[in-house]
Amino acid sequence: MTITDPDRIPATPIYTITVSSNGAATVDGEKVTEPGANPDRARVEALAEVRIKAAFMGRPVRVNAKEADGSTWPLIVAVDGTVTTLDHPHPTPPPQPARVPAQAPPAAPTTAPAAAAGAHATHAQEHAAQAAAAMREVAPEWNARVPEQYGPLWAELVAHETAGRLPEASAAAAQLETALTGAYGPLAPVTVQVMTTRAWLTLRQVEASEEWAETTELLVQTAQRRQEAKAPEEDTKRLIRNAHAVWLRLARDDAEYARETAEPVLALLVTDPDNANRSRAMIRRLERGAAA
């Protein structure tokens, strides 16, 4: 991906990479490499960590890279790992408005949950705008409301998510998904959309939970379900990209298990020509592992 207009990238978040002369690297204070690493390698590892964050958000992100000599480089890191160095500092983020309490829960778990799953308010607003446009282009059943009898469960999910109680929101989504599956079947649009909501909620928690394997499996299963149900493609494609990003993180922690779970991730990637580079890189990674 080539960044042609950095001004179109939201001002937040701005991640901070710090690389010390002893090879220790951090991203927003979180350790990425230990002292003693090669500084160039440490920098690459830190950028790879930010690339995962970009993949989670589905768009390029801003970075300030602080070097051992005190210099700071403003960067843009794209979902595919492309790094662009800016010739000017990042814009100052606008002040955050005071949060207005929600007056009522959303009416349907269609494209709105994907917007709610954004890690930051700016991204959520962008995604909501994209979703609103997409709603006009998909079959009506994919924009249907949650049946009235399940409204309280949906309201409970939204209340937990709004309050930042993501584990509780995920549990509510799982309960609602089970109920809808029993009533309408696993491929009903409303069931698939609630499953998608559960996947986004789980993805938002993975950096804290470090449940890389479980999250990879859920993202894969959700993408497969959406393909089987012929759901709108945009969210399916985003799920596949995120499944790949989480799998990469899993491969860092548990290479053996990552090899065991690689096949379904790769099978999803090859369904989209836009993922050709990801597919080739994943195959090379697996070949290197097999040869080790």
PDB file of C-alpha atoms in Angstrom:
ATOM      1  CA  MET A   1       0.000   0.000   0.000  1.00  0.00           C
ATOM      2  CA  THR A   2       1.369   3.409  -0.950  1.00  0.00           C
ATOM      3  CA  ILE A   3       0.461   6.389   1.191  1.00  0.00           C
ATOM      4  CA  THR A   4      -0.370   9.226  -1.180  1.00  0.00           C
ATOM      5  CA  ASP A   5      -2.243  11.592   1.128  1.00  0.00           C
ATOM      6  CA  PRO A   6      -1.178  11.417   4.804  1.00  0.00           C
ATOM      7  CA  ASP A   7      -3.531  14.300   5.592  1.00  0.00           C
ATOM      8  CA  ARG A   8      -6.458  11.917   5.163  1.00  0.00           C
ATOM      9  CA  ILE A   9      -5.231   9.720   8.010  1.00  0.00           C
ATOM     10  CA  PRO A  10      -6.933  10.556  11.335  1.00  0.00           C
ATOM     11  CA  ALA A  11      -4.832  12.513  13.826  1.00  0.00           C
ATOM     12  CA  THR A  12      -5.218   9.817  16.463  1.00  0.00           C
ATOM     13  CA  PRO A  13      -3.937   7.495  17.648  1.00  0.00           C
ATOM     14  CA  ILE A  14      -0.249   8.380  17.469  1.00  0.00           C
ATOM     15  CA  TYR A  15       1.918   5.478  18.628  1.00  0.00           C
ATOM     16  CA  THR A  16       5.382   6.129  20.045  1.00  0.00           C
ATOM     17  CA  ILE A  17       8.293   3.841  19.221  1.00  0.00           C
ATOM     18  CA  THR A  18      11.422   4.248  21.322  1.00  0.00           C
ATOM     19  CA  VAL A  19      14.657   2.525  20.331  1.00  0.00           C
ATOM     20  CA  SER A  20      17.574   2.712  22.782  1.00  0.00           C
ATOM     21  CA  SER A  21      21.250   2.437  21.927  1.00  0.00           C
ATOM     22  CA  ASN A  22      21.344  -0.907  23.772  1.00  0.00           C
ATOM     23  CA  GLY A  23      18.749  -2.401  21.425  1.00  0.00           C
ATOM     24  CA  ALA A  24      15.735  -2.190  23.723  1.00  0.00           C
ATOM     25  CA  ALA A  25      12.595  -1.088  21.877  1.00  0.00           C
ATOM     26  CA  THR A  26       9.157  -0.164  23.156  1.00  0.00           C
ATOM     27  CA  VAL A  27       5.803   0.788  21.647  1.00  0.00           C
ATOM     28  CA  ASP A  28       3.890   3.182  23.893  1.00  0.00           C
ATOM     29  CA  GLY A  29       6.045   2.014  26.780  1.00  0.00           C
ATOM     30  CA  GLU A  30       5.375  -1.690  26.171  1.00  0.00           C
ATOM     31  CA  LYS A  31       8.608  -3.671  25.743  1.00  0.00           C
ATOM     32  CA  VAL A  32       9.116  -5.203  22.294  1.00  0.00           C
ATOM     33  CA  THR A  33      12.805  -6.232  22.419  1.00  0.00           C
ATOM     34  CA  GLU A  34      15.234  -6.764  25.282  1.00  0.00           C
ATOM     35  CA  PRO A  35      18.528  -4.907  25.749  1.00  0.00           C
ATOM     36  CA  GLY A  36      21.272  -6.482  23.695  1.00  0.00           C
ATOM     37  CA  ALA A  37      19.324  -6.694  20.472  1.00  0.00           C
ATOM     38  CA  ASN A  38      20.633  -5.105  17.301  1.00  0.00           C
ATOM     39  CA  PRO A  39      19.050  -1.602  17.184  1.00  0.00           C
ATOM     40  CA  ASP A  40      18.112  -2.000  13.524  1.00  0.00           C
ATOM     41  CA  ARG A  41      16.420  -5.304  14.271  1.00  0.00           C
ATOM     42  CA  ALA A  42      14.710  -3.783  17.309  1.00  0.00           C
ATOM     43  CA  ARG A  43      13.329  -1.010  15.123  1.00  0.00           C
ATOM     44  CA  VAL A  44      11.939  -3.560  12.657  1.00  0.00           C
ATOM     45  CA  GLU A  45      10.287  -5.501  15.488  1.00  0.00           C
ATOM     46  CA  ALA A  46       8.695  -2.339  16.872  1.00  0.00           C
ATOM     47  CA  LEU A  47       7.356  -1.356  13.451  1.00  0.00           C
ATOM     48  CA  ALA A  48       5.943  -4.864  13.034  1.00  0.00           C
ATOM     49  CA  GLU A  49       4.091  -4.429  16.320  1.00  0.00           C
ATOM     50  CA  VAL A  50       2.575  -1.157  15.083  1.00  0.00           C
ATOM     51  CA  ARG A  51       1.664  -2.811  11.799  1.00  0.00           C
ATOM     52  CA  ILE A  52      -0.481  -5.267  13.785  1.00  0.00           C
ATOM     53  CA  LYS A  53      -2.218  -2.344  15.454  1.00  0.00           C
ATOM     54  CA  ALA A  54      -2.866  -0.840  12.015  1.00  0.00           C
ATOM     55  CA  ALA A  55      -4.306  -4.154  10.859  1.00  0.00           C
ATOM     56  CA  PHE A  56      -6.623  -4.252  13.876  1.00  0.00           C
ATOM     57  CA  MET A  57      -7.932  -0.816  12.903  1.00  0.00           C
ATOM     58  CA  GLY A  58      -8.114  -1.559   9.196  1.00  0.00           C
ATOM     59  CA  ARG A  59      -6.205   1.583   8.173  1.00  0.00           C
ATOM     60  CA  PRO A  60      -2.767   3.271   8.340  1.00  0.00           C
ATOM     61  CA  VAL A  61      -1.750   4.770  11.674  1.00  0.00           C
ATOM     62  CA  ARG A  62       0.580   7.554  12.834  1.00  0.00           C
ATOM     63  CA  VAL A  63       3.841   6.901  14.667  1.00  0.00           C
ATOM     64  CA  ASN A  64       6.560   8.973  16.305  1.00  0.00           C
ATOM     65  CA  ALA A  65       9.809   6.984  16.210  1.00  0.00           C
ATOM     66  CA  LYS A  66      12.277   8.203  18.834  1.00  0.00           C
ATOM     67  CA  GLU A  67      15.919   7.285  18.255  1.00  0.00           C
ATOM     68  CA  ALA A  68      18.753   6.945  20.757  1.00  0.00           C
ATOM     69  CA  ASP A  69      20.302  10.218  19.563  1.00  0.00           C
ATOM     70  CA  GLY A  70      17.180  12.140  20.584  1.00  0.00           C
ATOM     71  CA  SER A  71      15.751  12.587  17.093  1.00  0.00           C
ATOM     72  CA  THR A  72      12.093  11.890  16.420  1.00  0.00           C
ATOM     73  CA  TRP A  73      10.756  10.754  13.060  1.00  0.00           C
ATOM     74  CA  PRO A  74       7.053  11.135  12.212  1.00  0.00           C
ATOM     75  CA  LEU A  75       5.936   8.041  10.304  1.00  0.00           C
ATOM     76  CA  ILE A  76       2.870   6.503   8.748  1.00  0.00           C
ATOM     77  CA  VAL A  77       2.618   2.712   9.055  1.00  0.00           C
ATOM     78  CA  ALA A  78       0.172   1.012   6.708  1.00  0.00           C
ATOM     79  CA  VAL A  79      -1.739  -2.228   7.198  1.00  0.00           C
ATOM     80  CA  ASP A  80       0.621  -4.071   4.853  1.00  0.00           C
ATOM     81  CA  GLY A  81       3.701  -2.804   6.717  1.00  0.00           C
ATOM     82  CA  THR A  82       4.612   0.013   4.332  1.00  0.00           C
ATOM     83  CA  VAL A  83       6.374   2.809   6.240  1.00  0.00           C
ATOM     84  CA  THR A  84       6.281   6.418   5.026  1.00  0.00           C
ATOM     85  CA  THR A  85       8.453   9.108   6.630  1.00  0.00           C
ATOM     86  CA  LEU A  86       6.802  12.515   6.811  1.00  0.00           C
ATOM     87  CA  ASP A  87       8.665  15.791   6.321  1.00  0.00           C
ATOM     88  CA  HIS A  88       6.604  17.526   9.009  1.00  0.00           C
ATOM     89  CA  PRO A  89       5.298  16.652  12.479  1.00  0.00           C
ATOM     90  CA  HIS A  90       1.956  14.986  12.954  1.00  0.00           C
ATOM     91  CA  PRO A  91      -0.955  17.400  13.418  1.00  0.00           C
ATOM     92  CA  THR A  92      -2.012  18.178  16.965  1.00  0.00           C
ATOM     93  CA  PRO A  93      -4.998  15.969  17.827  1.00  0.00           C
ATOM     94  CA  PRO A  94      -8.210  17.932  18.389  1.00  0.00           C
ATOM     95  CA  PRO A  95      -9.540  18.052  21.964  1.00  0.00           C
ATOM     96  CA  GLN A  96     -11.887  15.199  22.725  1.00  0.00           C
ATOM     97  CA  PRO A  97     -15.493  16.310  23.253  1.00  0.00           C
ATOM     98  CA  ALA A  98     -17.228  15.368  26.468  1.00  0.00           C
ATOM     99  CA  ARG A  99     -18.980  12.060  26.121  1.00  0.00           C
ATOM    100  CA  VAL A 100     -22.769  12.348  25.876  1.00  0.00           C
ATOM    101  CA  PRO A 101     -24.647   9.517  27.580  1.00  0.00           C
ATOM    102  CA  ALA A 102     -26.438   7.304  25.103  1.00  0.00           C
ATOM    103  CA  GLN A 103     -30.178   7.929  24.976  1.00  0.00           C
ATOM    104  CA  ALA A 104     -31.062   4.553  23.523  1.00  0.00           C
ATOM    105  CA  PRO A 105     -29.303   1.439  22.239  1.00  0.00           C
ATOM    106  CA  PRO A 106     -28.769   0.980  18.499  1.00  0.00           C
ATOM    107  CA  ALA A 107     -31.674  -0.639  16.730  1.00  0.00           C
ATOM    108  CA  ALA A 108     -29.772  -3.365  14.918  1.00  0.00           C
ATOM    109  CA  PRO A 109     -26.491  -5.285  14.994  1.00  0.00           C
ATOM    110  CA  THR A 110     -25.920  -4.762  11.290  1.00  0.00           C
ATOM    111  CA  THR A 111     -23.012  -2.555  10.330  1.00  0.00           C
ATOM    112  CA  ALA A 112     -23.177  -0.510  13.546  1.00  0.00           C
ATOM    113  CA  PRO A 113     -21.324  -3.097  15.705  1.00  0.00           C
ATOM    114  CA  ALA A 114     -18.357  -2.990  13.400  1.00  0.00           C
ATOM    115  CA  ALA A 115     -18.189   0.738  14.002  1.00  0.00           C
ATOM    116  CA  ALA A 116     -18.546   0.221  17.728  1.00  0.00           C
ATOM    117  CA  ALA A 117     -15.618  -2.156  17.555  1.00  0.00           C
ATOM    118  CA  GLY A 118     -13.184   0.588  16.485  1.00  0.00           C
ATOM    119  CA  ALA A 119     -10.410   1.054  19.007  1.00  0.00           C
ATOM    120  CA  HIS A 120     -10.738   4.844  18.913  1.00  0.00           C
ATOM    121  CA  ALA A 121     -13.632   7.283  18.474  1.00  0.00           C
ATOM    122  CA  THR A 122     -12.273   8.768  15.246  1.00  0.00           C
ATOM    123  CA  HIS A 123     -12.015   5.380  13.580  1.00  0.00           C
ATOM    124  CA  ALA A 124     -15.480   4.413  14.794  1.00  0.00           C
ATOM    125  CA  GLN A 125     -16.968   7.545  13.234  1.00  0.00           C
ATOM    126  CA  GLU A 126     -15.194   6.854   9.942  1.00  0.00           C
ATOM    127  CA  HIS A 127     -16.339   3.266   9.926  1.00  0.00           C
ATOM    128  CA  ALA A 128     -19.903   4.283  10.737  1.00  0.00           C
ATOM    129  CA  ALA A 129     -19.935   6.654   7.774  1.00  0.00           C
ATOM    130  CA  GLN A 130     -18.611   3.923   5.494  1.00  0.00           C
ATOM    131  CA  ALA A 131     -21.150   1.484   6.884  1.00  0.00           C
ATOM    132  CA  ALA A 132     -24.010   3.915   6.301  1.00  0.00           C
ATOM    133  CA  ALA A 133     -23.015   4.183   2.656  1.00  0.00           C
ATOM    134  CA  ALA A 134     -22.638   0.439   2.357  1.00  0.00           C
ATOM    135  CA  MET A 135     -26.119  -0.146   3.816  1.00  0.00           C
ATOM    136  CA  ARG A 136     -27.623   1.217   0.630  1.00  0.00           C
ATOM    137  CA  GLU A 137     -25.780  -1.384  -1.428  1.00  0.00           C
ATOM    138  CA  VAL A 138     -26.563  -4.611   0.436  1.00  0.00           C
ATOM    139  CA  ALA A 139     -29.640  -6.798   0.572  1.00  0.00           C
ATOM    140  CA  PRO A 140     -32.266  -5.557   3.062  1.00  0.00           C
ATOM    141  CA  GLU A 141     -32.016  -8.659   5.254  1.00  0.00           C
ATOM    142  CA  TRP A 142     -28.447  -7.671   6.222  1.00  0.00           C
ATOM    143  CA  ASN A 143     -29.805  -4.396   7.598  1.00  0.00           C
ATOM    144  CA  ALA A 144     -32.647  -5.978   9.539  1.00  0.00           C
ATOM    145  CA  ARG A 145     -33.324  -5.092  13.156  1.00  0.00           C
ATOM    146  CA  VAL A 146     -32.857  -7.566  15.971  1.00  0.00           C
ATOM    147  CA  PRO A 147     -36.233  -9.253  16.484  1.00  0.00           C
ATOM    148  CA  GLU A 148     -38.158  -7.460  19.201  1.00  0.00           C
ATOM    149  CA  GLN A 149     -38.058 -10.352  21.648  1.00  0.00           C
ATOM    150  CA  TYR A 150     -34.234 -10.195  21.654  1.00  0.00           C
ATOM    151  CA  GLY A 151     -34.068  -6.439  22.139  1.00  0.00           C
ATOM    152  CA  PRO A 152     -33.227  -6.671  25.870  1.00  0.00           C
ATOM    153  CA  LEU A 153     -30.206  -8.893  25.159  1.00  0.00           C
ATOM    154  CA  TRP A 154     -28.992  -6.472  22.495  1.00  0.00           C
ATOM    155  CA  ALA A 155     -29.499  -3.532  24.867  1.00  0.00           C
ATOM    156  CA  GLU A 156     -27.468  -5.360  27.533  1.00  0.00           C
ATOM    157  CA  LEU A 157     -24.636  -5.911  25.039  1.00  0.00           C
ATOM    158  CA  VAL A 158     -24.610  -2.236  24.067  1.00  0.00           C
ATOM    159  CA  ALA A 159     -24.681  -1.091  27.692  1.00  0.00           C
ATOM    160  CA  HIS A 160     -21.633  -3.193  28.547  1.00  0.00           C
ATOM    161  CA  GLU A 161     -19.732  -2.025  25.457  1.00  0.00           C
ATOM    162  CA  THR A 162     -20.551   1.615  26.109  1.00  0.00           C
ATOM    163  CA  ALA A 163     -19.265   1.301  29.675  1.00  0.00           C
ATOM    164  CA  GLY A 164     -16.047  -0.358  28.482  1.00  0.00           C
ATOM    165  CA  ARG A 165     -16.949  -3.755  29.966  1.00  0.00           C
ATOM    166  CA  LEU A 166     -15.787  -5.711  26.932  1.00  0.00           C
ATOM    167  CA  PRO A 167     -15.682  -9.208  28.506  1.00  0.00           C
ATOM    168  CA  GLU A 168     -19.288  -8.766  29.627  1.00  0.00           C
ATOM    169  CA  ALA A 169     -20.235  -7.404  26.198  1.00  0.00           C
ATOM    170  CA  SER A 170     -18.644 -10.467  24.563  1.00  0.00           C
ATOM    171  CA  ALA A 171     -20.562 -12.783  26.888  1.00  0.00           C
ATOM    172  CA  ALA A 172     -23.818 -10.992  26.068  1.00  0.00           C
ATOM    173  CA  ALA A 173     -23.048 -11.295  22.342  1.00  0.00           C
ATOM    174  CA  ALA A 174     -22.407 -15.033  22.728  1.00  0.00           C
ATOM    175  CA  GLN A 175     -25.693 -15.469  24.602  1.00  0.00           C
ATOM    176  CA  LEU A 176     -27.594 -13.524  21.946  1.00  0.00           C
ATOM    177  CA  GLU A 177     -25.884 -15.446  19.143  1.00  0.00           C
ATOM    178  CA  THR A 178     -26.869 -18.770  20.746  1.00  0.00           C
ATOM    179  CA  ALA A 179     -30.484 -17.668  21.068  1.00  0.00           C
ATOM    180  CA  LEU A 180     -30.662 -16.458  17.463  1.00  0.00           C
ATOM    181  CA  THR A 181     -29.004 -19.633  16.189  1.00  0.00           C
ATOM    182  CA  GLY A 182     -31.664 -21.718  17.890  1.00  0.00           C
ATOM    183  CA  ALA A 183     -34.475 -19.573  16.548  1.00  0.00           C
ATOM    184  CA  TYR A 184     -33.309 -18.764  13.017  1.00  0.00           C
ATOM    185  CA  GLY A 185     -30.286 -20.946  12.279  1.00  0.00           C
ATOM    186  CA  PRO A 186     -26.542 -20.192  12.078  1.00  0.00           C
ATOM    187  CA  LEU A 187     -26.688 -18.658   8.587  1.00  0.00           C
ATOM    188  CA  ALA A 188     -29.526 -16.218   9.211  1.00  0.00           C
ATOM    189  CA  PRO A 189     -28.284 -12.677   8.584  1.00  0.00           C
ATOM    190  CA  VAL A 190     -29.145 -11.487  12.084  1.00  0.00           C
ATOM    191  CA  THR A 191     -27.257 -14.436  13.612  1.00  0.00           C
ATOM    192  CA  VAL A 192     -24.220 -13.856  11.422  1.00  0.00           C
ATOM    193  CA  GLN A 193     -24.157 -10.153  12.250  1.00  0.00           C
ATOM    194  CA  VAL A 194     -24.232 -10.843  15.993  1.00  0.00           C
ATOM    195  CA  MET A 195     -21.410 -13.369  15.560  1.00  0.00           C
ATOM    196  CA  THR A 196     -19.508 -10.642  13.727  1.00  0.00           C
ATOM    197  CA  THR A 197     -20.132  -8.312  16.656  1.00  0.00           C
ATOM    198  CA  ARG A 198     -18.702 -10.923  19.033  1.00  0.00           C
ATOM    199  CA  ALA A 199     -15.613 -11.261  16.832  1.00  0.00           C
ATOM    200  CA  TRP A 200     -14.993  -7.489  16.837  1.00  0.00           C
ATOM    201  CA  LEU A 201     -15.419  -7.334  20.613  1.00  0.00           C
ATOM    202  CA  THR A 202     -12.958 -10.199  21.075  1.00  0.00           C
ATOM    203  CA  LEU A 203     -10.476  -8.537  18.742  1.00  0.00           C
ATOM    204  CA  ARG A 204     -10.594  -5.339  20.780  1.00  0.00           C
ATOM    205  CA  GLN A 205      -9.530  -7.278  23.873  1.00  0.00           C
ATOM    206  CA  VAL A 206      -6.788  -9.456  22.419  1.00  0.00           C
ATOM    207  CA  GLU A 207      -3.841  -7.245  23.286  1.00  0.00           C
ATOM    208  CA  ALA A 208      -4.891  -7.308  26.936  1.00  0.00           C
ATOM    209  CA  SER A 209      -6.015 -10.941  27.054  1.00  0.00           C
ATOM    210  CA  GLU A 210      -3.166 -12.232  24.841  1.00  0.00           C
ATOM    211  CA  GLU A 211      -5.530 -14.980  23.679  1.00  0.00           C
ATOM    212  CA  TRP A 212      -4.014 -14.932  20.204  1.00  0.00           C
ATOM    213  CA  ALA A 213      -4.946 -18.510  19.298  1.00  0.00           C
ATOM    214  CA  GLU A 214      -8.567 -18.259  20.430  1.00  0.00           C
ATOM    215  CA  THR A 215      -9.013 -14.915  18.699  1.00  0.00           C
ATOM    216  CA  THR A 216      -7.507 -16.211  15.460  1.00  0.00           C
ATOM    217  CA  GLU A 217      -9.909 -19.159  15.506  1.00  0.00           C
ATOM    218  CA  LEU A 218     -12.950 -16.953  16.150  1.00  0.00           C
ATOM    219  CA  LEU A 219     -12.028 -14.510  13.379  1.00  0.00           C
ATOM    220  CA  VAL A 220     -11.508 -17.399  10.948  1.00  0.00           C
ATOM    221  CA  GLN A 221     -14.784 -19.059  11.907  1.00  0.00           C
ATOM    222  CA  THR A 222     -16.670 -15.785  11.572  1.00  0.00           C
ATOM    223  CA  ALA A 223     -15.191 -15.043   8.147  1.00  0.00           C
ATOM    224  CA  GLN A 224     -16.035 -18.578   7.006  1.00  0.00           C
ATOM    225  CA  ARG A 225     -19.587 -18.207   8.305  1.00  0.00           C
ATOM    226  CA  ARG A 226     -19.996 -14.890   6.507  1.00  0.00           C
ATOM    227  CA  GLN A 227     -18.739 -16.395   3.262  1.00  0.00           C
ATOM    228  CA  GLU A 228     -21.136 -19.328   3.591  1.00  0.00           C
ATOM    229  CA  ALA A 229     -24.031 -16.977   4.307  1.00  0.00           C
ATOM    230  CA  LYS A 230     -23.006 -14.657   1.447  1.00  0.00           C
ATOM    231  CA  ALA A 231     -22.781 -11.703   3.831  1.00  0.00           C
ATOM    232  CA  PRO A 232     -21.622  -8.272   2.576  1.00  0.00           C
ATOM    233  CA  GLU A 233     -17.984  -8.574   1.637  1.00  0.00           C
ATOM    234  CA  GLU A 234     -16.406  -5.498   3.237  1.00  0.00           C
ATOM    235  CA  ASP A 235     -16.629  -6.706   6.834  1.00  0.00           C
ATOM    236  CA  THR A 236     -15.676 -10.221   5.732  1.00  0.00           C
ATOM    237  CA  LYS A 237     -12.514  -8.910   4.100  1.00  0.00           C
ATOM    238  CA  ARG A 238     -11.663  -6.920   7.217  1.00  0.00           C
ATOM    239  CA  LEU A 239     -12.122 -10.036   9.363  1.00  0.00           C
ATOM    240  CA  ILE A 240      -9.755 -11.980   7.117  1.00  0.00           C
ATOM    241  CA  ARG A 241      -7.076  -9.283   7.311  1.00  0.00           C
ATOM    242  CA  ASN A 242      -7.398  -9.168  11.074  1.00  0.00           C
ATOM    243  CA  ALA A 243      -7.266 -12.962  11.335  1.00  0.00           C
ATOM    244  CA  HIS A 244      -3.972 -12.823   9.454  1.00  0.00           C
ATOM    245  CA  ALA A 245      -2.632 -10.048  11.700  1.00  0.00           C
ATOM    246  CA  VAL A 246      -3.528 -11.942  14.873  1.00  0.00           C
ATOM    247  CA  TRP A 247      -2.048 -15.129  13.431  1.00  0.00           C
ATOM    248  CA  LEU A 248       1.241 -13.285  12.887  1.00  0.00           C
ATOM    249  CA  ARG A 249       1.250 -12.319  16.554  1.00  0.00           C
ATOM    250  CA  LEU A 250       0.448 -15.909  17.507  1.00  0.00           C
ATOM    251  CA  ALA A 251       3.389 -17.081  15.402  1.00  0.00           C
ATOM    252  CA  ARG A 252       5.717 -14.946  17.499  1.00  0.00           C
ATOM    253  CA  ASP A 253       4.577 -16.575  20.734  1.00  0.00           C
ATOM    254  CA  ASP A 254       3.840 -20.146  19.658  1.00  0.00           C
ATOM    255  CA  ALA A 255       5.312 -21.007  16.273  1.00  0.00           C
ATOM    256  CA  GLU A 256       4.302 -24.660  16.463  1.00  0.00           C
ATOM    257  CA  TYR A 257       0.642 -23.951  17.167  1.00  0.00           C
ATOM    258  CA  ALA A 258       0.653 -21.198  14.547  1.00  0.00           C
ATOM    259  CA  ARG A 259       1.756 -23.760  11.940  1.00  0.00           C
ATOM    260  CA  GLU A 260      -1.127 -26.012  12.987  1.00  0.00           C
ATOM    261  CA  THR A 261      -3.662 -23.198  12.532  1.00  0.00           C
ATOM    262  CA  ALA A 262      -2.163 -21.676   9.379  1.00  0.00           C
ATOM    263  CA  GLU A 263      -4.176 -23.599   6.793  1.00  0.00           C
ATOM    264  CA  PRO A 264      -7.602 -21.976   7.334  1.00  0.00           C
ATOM    265  CA  VAL A 265      -6.056 -18.505   7.578  1.00  0.00           C
ATOM    266  CA  LEU A 266      -4.188 -19.023   4.314  1.00  0.00           C
ATOM    267  CA  ALA A 267      -7.304 -20.480   2.666  1.00  0.00           C
ATOM    268  CA  LEU A 268      -9.194 -17.283   3.493  1.00  0.00           C
ATOM    269  CA  LEU A 269      -6.402 -15.013   2.302  1.00  0.00           C
ATOM    270  CA  VAL A 270      -6.246 -16.584  -1.155  1.00  0.00           C
ATOM    271  CA  THR A 271      -9.923 -15.842  -1.776  1.00  0.00           C
ATOM    272  CA  ASP A 272      -9.055 -12.164  -2.257  1.00  0.00           C
ATOM    273  CA  PRO A 273      -6.443 -11.055  -4.840  1.00  0.00           C
ATOM    274  CA  ASP A 274      -5.746  -7.989  -2.681  1.00  0.00           C
ATOM    275  CA  ASN A 275      -4.184 -10.355  -0.147  1.00  0.00           C
ATOM    276  CA  ALA A 276      -1.644 -11.825  -2.555  1.00  0.00           C
ATOM    277  CA  ASN A 277       1.317 -10.243  -0.755  1.00  0.00           C
ATOM    278  CA  ARG A 278       0.062 -11.440   2.615  1.00  0.00           C
ATOM    279  CA  SER A 279      -0.406 -14.958   1.243  1.00  0.00           C
ATOM    280  CA  ARG A 280       3.097 -15.104  -0.218  1.00  0.00           C
ATOM    281  CA  ALA A 281       4.660 -13.738   2.964  1.00  0.00           C
ATOM    282  CA  MET A 282       2.751 -16.257   5.067  1.00  0.00           C
ATOM    283  CA  ILE A 283       3.874 -19.138   2.843  1.00  0.00           C
ATOM    284  CA  ARG A 284       7.499 -17.991   3.053  1.00  0.00           C
ATOM    285  CA  ARG A 285       7.212 -17.775   6.832  1.00  0.00           C
ATOM    286  CA  LEU A 286       5.835 -21.308   7.017  1.00  0.00           C
ATOM    287  CA  GLU A 287       8.568 -22.607   4.708  1.00  0.00           C
ATOM    288  CA  ARG A 288      11.251 -21.014   6.863  1.00  0.00           C
ATOM    289  CA  GLY A 289       9.716 -22.631   9.932  1.00  0.00           C
ATOM    290  CA  ALA A 290       9.619 -26.042   8.303  1.00  0.00           C
ATOM    291  CA  ALA A 291      13.259 -25.727   7.304  1.00  0.00           C
ATOM    292  CA  ALA A 292      14.387 -24.642  10.780  1.00  0.00           C
TER     293      ALA A 292
END
